[in-house]
Amino acid sequence: MTNYQTDFAGNGGDYWLKRYYFARAAFSVIWVAAALTAGRQSFTVAAILLIIYPAWDAAANYVDAARNGGLANNRSQAINVAVSSVMTLAVTVALTMSMNWVLGGFGLWAIFSGLLQLATAVRRLKTTGGQWTMILSGGQSAIAGAFFIAQALKPDEPSIANVAGYAGLGALYFLVSAVWLTVSQMRQKAA
């Protein structure tokens, strides 16, 4: 086990992840609510939300990696920061083409970011609780990405609602992980 993993496990890594997962869940819930209300009524709002989503993922992965030993010690998250940053730019360009392009881009991003999230969770599995849901989330994200690509190839134009379901499921996974860590911490204090 490297020093940063020992420090992470011994100095409140679970407490950090609990707060981090709650923040990720809260952001996703707010994003989904905005997408399904204002985002469905206004293309401009939908466009802003679609740009914000991968930008938030890049920022969140950056902060989590920095908090846990830096990007050099968290390669899957470092790559995820880069992938999500590129996706932010790609969405901006795709929005000038069509929602099919946007959904196709989200599909590629969901595959890559999901597999990278899965890799991060597998790495943390030995030192941190609540990772089984992150493993499921990463795998589900990759599957959803393939589904997005298939939808994007159809002639029907998708909407932000297609992405909202994916974001909602992500919120659920983050919430379950946060609750799992909270219950684990309560049990440790009681013991």
PDB file of C-alpha atoms in Angstrom:
ATOM      1  CA  MET A   1       0.000   0.000   0.000  1.00  0.00           C
ATOM      2  CA  THR A   2       1.443   3.383  -0.947  1.00  0.00           C
ATOM      3  CA  ASN A   3       1.765   6.199   1.593  1.00  0.00           C
ATOM      4  CA  TYR A   4      -1.150   8.176   0.189  1.00  0.00           C
ATOM      5  CA  GLN A   5      -3.393   5.076   0.477  1.00  0.00           C
ATOM      6  CA  THR A   6      -2.300   4.531   4.086  1.00  0.00           C
ATOM      7  CA  ASP A   7      -2.921   8.202   4.884  1.00  0.00           C
ATOM      8  CA  PHE A   8      -6.239   8.102   3.065  1.00  0.00           C
ATOM      9  CA  ALA A   9      -7.444   5.057   4.967  1.00  0.00           C
ATOM     10  CA  GLY A  10      -6.083   6.145   8.338  1.00  0.00           C
ATOM     11  CA  ASN A  11      -6.829   9.878   8.308  1.00  0.00           C
ATOM     12  CA  GLY A  12     -10.469  10.176   7.456  1.00  0.00           C
ATOM     13  CA  GLY A  13     -10.575   9.066   3.834  1.00  0.00           C
ATOM     14  CA  ASP A  14     -14.024   7.618   4.397  1.00  0.00           C
ATOM     15  CA  TYR A  15     -15.182  10.938   5.873  1.00  0.00           C
ATOM     16  CA  TRP A  16     -13.943  12.794   2.811  1.00  0.00           C
ATOM     17  CA  LEU A  17     -15.570  10.336   0.426  1.00  0.00           C
ATOM     18  CA  LYS A  18     -18.846  10.501   2.340  1.00  0.00           C
ATOM     19  CA  ARG A  19     -18.966  14.289   1.887  1.00  0.00           C
ATOM     20  CA  TYR A  20     -17.759  13.975  -1.692  1.00  0.00           C
ATOM     21  CA  TYR A  21     -20.387  11.371  -2.605  1.00  0.00           C
ATOM     22  CA  PHE A  22     -23.161  13.396  -0.945  1.00  0.00           C
ATOM     23  CA  ALA A  23     -22.033  16.467  -2.923  1.00  0.00           C
ATOM     24  CA  ARG A  24     -21.977  14.494  -6.180  1.00  0.00           C
ATOM     25  CA  ALA A  25     -25.456  13.100  -5.468  1.00  0.00           C
ATOM     26  CA  ALA A  26     -26.845  16.550  -4.591  1.00  0.00           C
ATOM     27  CA  PHE A  27     -25.392  18.120  -7.742  1.00  0.00           C
ATOM     28  CA  SER A  28     -26.857  15.368  -9.905  1.00  0.00           C
ATOM     29  CA  VAL A  29     -30.306  15.659  -8.317  1.00  0.00           C
ATOM     30  CA  ILE A  30     -30.318  19.424  -8.874  1.00  0.00           C
ATOM     31  CA  TRP A  31     -29.036  18.957 -12.441  1.00  0.00           C
ATOM     32  CA  VAL A  32     -31.742  16.377 -13.235  1.00  0.00           C
ATOM     33  CA  ALA A  33     -34.461  18.625 -11.800  1.00  0.00           C
ATOM     34  CA  ALA A  34     -33.209  21.550 -13.876  1.00  0.00           C
ATOM     35  CA  ALA A  35     -32.893  19.384 -16.988  1.00  0.00           C
ATOM     36  CA  LEU A  36     -36.402  17.982 -16.714  1.00  0.00           C
ATOM     37  CA  THR A  37     -37.984  21.371 -16.052  1.00  0.00           C
ATOM     38  CA  ALA A  38     -36.198  24.396 -17.512  1.00  0.00           C
ATOM     39  CA  GLY A  39     -33.976  22.286 -19.796  1.00  0.00           C
ATOM     40  CA  ARG A  40     -36.973  20.832 -21.610  1.00  0.00           C
ATOM     41  CA  GLN A  41     -38.471  24.290 -22.116  1.00  0.00           C
ATOM     42  CA  SER A  42     -35.410  26.161 -23.355  1.00  0.00           C
ATOM     43  CA  PHE A  43     -32.655  25.027 -25.707  1.00  0.00           C
ATOM     44  CA  THR A  44     -30.304  27.617 -24.185  1.00  0.00           C
ATOM     45  CA  VAL A  45     -30.828  26.249 -20.679  1.00  0.00           C
ATOM     46  CA  ALA A  46     -30.448  22.679 -21.966  1.00  0.00           C
ATOM     47  CA  ALA A  47     -27.216  23.641 -23.732  1.00  0.00           C
ATOM     48  CA  ILE A  48     -25.795  25.231 -20.586  1.00  0.00           C
ATOM     49  CA  LEU A  49     -26.747  22.195 -18.508  1.00  0.00           C
ATOM     50  CA  LEU A  50     -25.230  19.806 -21.056  1.00  0.00           C
ATOM     51  CA  ILE A  51     -21.958  21.756 -20.960  1.00  0.00           C
ATOM     52  CA  ILE A  52     -21.936  22.004 -17.162  1.00  0.00           C
ATOM     53  CA  TYR A  53     -22.411  18.261 -16.595  1.00  0.00           C
ATOM     54  CA  PRO A  54     -19.033  17.004 -17.900  1.00  0.00           C
ATOM     55  CA  ALA A  55     -17.298  20.160 -16.611  1.00  0.00           C
ATOM     56  CA  TRP A  56     -18.574  19.340 -13.116  1.00  0.00           C
ATOM     57  CA  ASP A  57     -17.338  15.763 -13.499  1.00  0.00           C
ATOM     58  CA  ALA A  58     -13.875  17.022 -14.455  1.00  0.00           C
ATOM     59  CA  ALA A  59     -13.777  19.419 -11.500  1.00  0.00           C
ATOM     60  CA  ALA A  60     -15.086  16.826  -9.047  1.00  0.00           C
ATOM     61  CA  ASN A  61     -12.536  14.217 -10.144  1.00  0.00           C
ATOM     62  CA  TYR A  62      -9.772  16.804  -9.930  1.00  0.00           C
ATOM     63  CA  VAL A  63     -10.709  17.822  -6.371  1.00  0.00           C
ATOM     64  CA  ASP A  64     -11.075  14.220  -5.222  1.00  0.00           C
ATOM     65  CA  ALA A  65      -7.733  13.215  -6.730  1.00  0.00           C
ATOM     66  CA  ALA A  66      -6.009  16.290  -5.294  1.00  0.00           C
ATOM     67  CA  ARG A  67      -7.474  15.537  -1.866  1.00  0.00           C
ATOM     68  CA  ASN A  68      -6.192  11.962  -2.037  1.00  0.00           C
ATOM     69  CA  GLY A  69      -2.567  12.182  -3.065  1.00  0.00           C
ATOM     70  CA  GLY A  70      -2.717  14.178  -6.286  1.00  0.00           C
ATOM     71  CA  LEU A  71      -3.291  13.352  -9.915  1.00  0.00           C
ATOM     72  CA  ALA A  72      -0.011  11.455 -10.229  1.00  0.00           C
ATOM     73  CA  ASN A  73      -1.183   8.961  -7.588  1.00  0.00           C
ATOM     74  CA  ASN A  74      -4.676   8.725  -9.035  1.00  0.00           C
ATOM     75  CA  ARG A  75      -4.131   8.050 -12.716  1.00  0.00           C
ATOM     76  CA  SER A  76      -7.654   6.877 -13.487  1.00  0.00           C
ATOM     77  CA  GLN A  77      -8.990  10.139 -12.084  1.00  0.00           C
ATOM     78  CA  ALA A  78      -6.320  12.175 -13.883  1.00  0.00           C
ATOM     79  CA  ILE A  79      -7.402  10.589 -17.154  1.00  0.00           C
ATOM     80  CA  ASN A  80     -11.037  11.160 -16.204  1.00  0.00           C
ATOM     81  CA  VAL A  81     -10.316  14.867 -15.650  1.00  0.00           C
ATOM     82  CA  ALA A  82      -8.853  15.051 -19.157  1.00  0.00           C
ATOM     83  CA  VAL A  83     -11.671  13.018 -20.748  1.00  0.00           C
ATOM     84  CA  SER A  84     -14.373  15.084 -19.043  1.00  0.00           C
ATOM     85  CA  SER A  85     -12.636  18.331 -19.987  1.00  0.00           C
ATOM     86  CA  VAL A  86     -12.458  17.267 -23.633  1.00  0.00           C
ATOM     87  CA  MET A  87     -16.120  16.251 -23.447  1.00  0.00           C
ATOM     88  CA  THR A  88     -17.037  19.708 -22.171  1.00  0.00           C
ATOM     89  CA  LEU A  89     -15.501  21.203 -25.314  1.00  0.00           C
ATOM     90  CA  ALA A  90     -16.968  18.489 -27.530  1.00  0.00           C
ATOM     91  CA  VAL A  91     -20.495  19.156 -26.228  1.00  0.00           C
ATOM     92  CA  THR A  92     -20.052  22.833 -26.971  1.00  0.00           C
ATOM     93  CA  VAL A  93     -19.192  21.998 -30.593  1.00  0.00           C
ATOM     94  CA  ALA A  94     -21.799  19.234 -30.928  1.00  0.00           C
ATOM     95  CA  LEU A  95     -24.549  21.605 -29.806  1.00  0.00           C
ATOM     96  CA  THR A  96     -23.964  23.560 -33.029  1.00  0.00           C
ATOM     97  CA  MET A  97     -24.654  20.391 -35.041  1.00  0.00           C
ATOM     98  CA  SER A  98     -27.534  18.423 -33.501  1.00  0.00           C
ATOM     99  CA  MET A  99     -28.690  16.720 -30.327  1.00  0.00           C
ATOM    100  CA  ASN A 100     -27.823  13.407 -31.990  1.00  0.00           C
ATOM    101  CA  TRP A 101     -24.186  14.503 -32.018  1.00  0.00           C
ATOM    102  CA  VAL A 102     -24.476  15.602 -28.392  1.00  0.00           C
ATOM    103  CA  LEU A 103     -25.960  12.276 -27.304  1.00  0.00           C
ATOM    104  CA  GLY A 104     -23.341  10.359 -29.289  1.00  0.00           C
ATOM    105  CA  GLY A 105     -20.624  12.370 -27.561  1.00  0.00           C
ATOM    106  CA  PHE A 106     -22.218  11.715 -24.192  1.00  0.00           C
ATOM    107  CA  GLY A 107     -22.227   8.038 -25.103  1.00  0.00           C
ATOM    108  CA  LEU A 108     -18.488   7.965 -25.723  1.00  0.00           C
ATOM    109  CA  TRP A 109     -17.885   9.968 -22.587  1.00  0.00           C
ATOM    110  CA  ALA A 110     -20.125   7.695 -20.487  1.00  0.00           C
ATOM    111  CA  ILE A 111     -18.147   4.663 -21.651  1.00  0.00           C
ATOM    112  CA  PHE A 112     -14.733   6.176 -20.904  1.00  0.00           C
ATOM    113  CA  SER A 113     -15.653   7.955 -17.672  1.00  0.00           C
ATOM    114  CA  GLY A 114     -17.565   4.907 -16.445  1.00  0.00           C
ATOM    115  CA  LEU A 115     -14.615   2.584 -16.983  1.00  0.00           C
ATOM    116  CA  LEU A 116     -12.315   5.107 -15.306  1.00  0.00           C
ATOM    117  CA  GLN A 117     -14.699   5.415 -12.342  1.00  0.00           C
ATOM    118  CA  LEU A 118     -14.769   1.625 -12.133  1.00  0.00           C
ATOM    119  CA  ALA A 119     -10.957   1.553 -12.082  1.00  0.00           C
ATOM    120  CA  THR A 120     -10.874   4.163  -9.306  1.00  0.00           C
ATOM    121  CA  ALA A 121     -13.384   2.188  -7.243  1.00  0.00           C
ATOM    122  CA  VAL A 122     -11.472  -1.082  -7.693  1.00  0.00           C
ATOM    123  CA  ARG A 123      -8.281   0.679  -6.555  1.00  0.00           C
ATOM    124  CA  ARG A 124     -10.054   2.016  -3.455  1.00  0.00           C
ATOM    125  CA  LEU A 125     -11.844  -1.236  -2.678  1.00  0.00           C
ATOM    126  CA  LYS A 126      -9.154  -2.481  -0.290  1.00  0.00           C
ATOM    127  CA  THR A 127      -8.976   0.721   1.760  1.00  0.00           C
ATOM    128  CA  THR A 128     -12.404   2.325   1.584  1.00  0.00           C
ATOM    129  CA  GLY A 129     -16.008   1.304   2.068  1.00  0.00           C
ATOM    130  CA  GLY A 130     -18.925   1.917  -0.274  1.00  0.00           C
ATOM    131  CA  GLN A 131     -17.002   1.075  -3.418  1.00  0.00           C
ATOM    132  CA  TRP A 132     -19.221  -1.738  -4.656  1.00  0.00           C
ATOM    133  CA  THR A 133     -21.794   0.834  -5.742  1.00  0.00           C
ATOM    134  CA  MET A 134     -19.118   2.844  -7.522  1.00  0.00           C
ATOM    135  CA  ILE A 135     -18.065  -0.335  -9.340  1.00  0.00           C
ATOM    136  CA  LEU A 136     -21.686  -0.921 -10.379  1.00  0.00           C
ATOM    137  CA  SER A 137     -22.020   2.737 -11.361  1.00  0.00           C
ATOM    138  CA  GLY A 138     -18.928   2.620 -13.547  1.00  0.00           C
ATOM    139  CA  GLY A 139     -20.100  -0.529 -15.304  1.00  0.00           C
ATOM    140  CA  GLN A 140     -23.619   0.843 -15.761  1.00  0.00           C
ATOM    141  CA  SER A 141     -22.182   4.063 -17.171  1.00  0.00           C
ATOM    142  CA  ALA A 142     -20.279   2.152 -19.838  1.00  0.00           C
ATOM    143  CA  ILE A 143     -23.414   0.214 -20.796  1.00  0.00           C
ATOM    144  CA  ALA A 144     -25.491   3.412 -20.865  1.00  0.00           C
ATOM    145  CA  GLY A 145     -22.857   4.963 -23.128  1.00  0.00           C
ATOM    146  CA  ALA A 146     -23.322   2.212 -25.695  1.00  0.00           C
ATOM    147  CA  PHE A 147     -27.086   2.724 -25.460  1.00  0.00           C
ATOM    148  CA  PHE A 148     -26.640   6.500 -26.003  1.00  0.00           C
ATOM    149  CA  ILE A 149     -24.588   5.867 -29.137  1.00  0.00           C
ATOM    150  CA  ALA A 150     -27.284   3.534 -30.485  1.00  0.00           C
ATOM    151  CA  GLN A 151     -29.956   6.184 -29.756  1.00  0.00           C
ATOM    152  CA  ALA A 152     -27.862   8.905 -31.384  1.00  0.00           C
ATOM    153  CA  LEU A 153     -27.739   6.930 -34.627  1.00  0.00           C
ATOM    154  CA  LYS A 154     -31.529   6.888 -34.902  1.00  0.00           C
ATOM    155  CA  PRO A 155     -33.255   9.591 -36.976  1.00  0.00           C
ATOM    156  CA  ASP A 156     -35.315  10.848 -34.011  1.00  0.00           C
ATOM    157  CA  GLU A 157     -33.727  13.814 -32.288  1.00  0.00           C
ATOM    158  CA  PRO A 158     -33.027  13.085 -28.613  1.00  0.00           C
ATOM    159  CA  SER A 159     -33.424  15.638 -25.835  1.00  0.00           C
ATOM    160  CA  ILE A 160     -31.793  16.483 -22.549  1.00  0.00           C
ATOM    161  CA  ALA A 161     -34.237  14.020 -20.950  1.00  0.00           C
ATOM    162  CA  ASN A 162     -32.144  11.181 -22.430  1.00  0.00           C
ATOM    163  CA  VAL A 163     -29.169  12.329 -20.373  1.00  0.00           C
ATOM    164  CA  ALA A 164     -31.270  13.151 -17.297  1.00  0.00           C
ATOM    165  CA  GLY A 165     -32.105   9.487 -16.662  1.00  0.00           C
ATOM    166  CA  TYR A 166     -28.407   8.639 -16.748  1.00  0.00           C
ATOM    167  CA  ALA A 167     -27.589  11.488 -14.356  1.00  0.00           C
ATOM    168  CA  GLY A 168     -30.404  10.417 -12.036  1.00  0.00           C
ATOM    169  CA  LEU A 169     -29.055   6.899 -11.809  1.00  0.00           C
ATOM    170  CA  GLY A 170     -25.603   8.344 -11.100  1.00  0.00           C
ATOM    171  CA  ALA A 171     -27.099  10.397  -8.260  1.00  0.00           C
ATOM    172  CA  LEU A 172     -28.583   7.234  -6.793  1.00  0.00           C
ATOM    173  CA  TYR A 173     -25.237   5.421  -6.874  1.00  0.00           C
ATOM    174  CA  PHE A 174     -23.439   8.334  -5.204  1.00  0.00           C
ATOM    175  CA  LEU A 175     -26.172   8.593  -2.574  1.00  0.00           C
ATOM    176  CA  VAL A 176     -26.038   4.856  -1.791  1.00  0.00           C
ATOM    177  CA  SER A 177     -22.236   5.045  -1.411  1.00  0.00           C
ATOM    178  CA  ALA A 178     -22.517   8.080   0.881  1.00  0.00           C
ATOM    179  CA  VAL A 179     -25.158   6.397   3.030  1.00  0.00           C
ATOM    180  CA  TRP A 180     -23.090   3.195   3.116  1.00  0.00           C
ATOM    181  CA  LEU A 181     -20.082   5.147   4.402  1.00  0.00           C
ATOM    182  CA  THR A 182     -22.247   7.010   6.931  1.00  0.00           C
ATOM    183  CA  VAL A 183     -23.659   3.767   8.356  1.00  0.00           C
ATOM    184  CA  SER A 184     -20.166   2.216   8.444  1.00  0.00           C
ATOM    185  CA  GLN A 185     -18.826   5.217  10.372  1.00  0.00           C
ATOM    186  CA  MET A 186     -21.742   5.045  12.838  1.00  0.00           C
ATOM    187  CA  ARG A 187     -21.030   1.348  13.424  1.00  0.00           C
ATOM    188  CA  GLN A 188     -17.332   2.034  13.984  1.00  0.00           C
ATOM    189  CA  LYS A 189     -18.123   4.732  16.551  1.00  0.00           C
ATOM    190  CA  ALA A 190     -20.578   2.449  18.343  1.00  0.00           C
ATOM    191  CA  ALA A 191     -18.045  -0.400  18.552  1.00  0.00           C
TER     192      ALA A 191
END
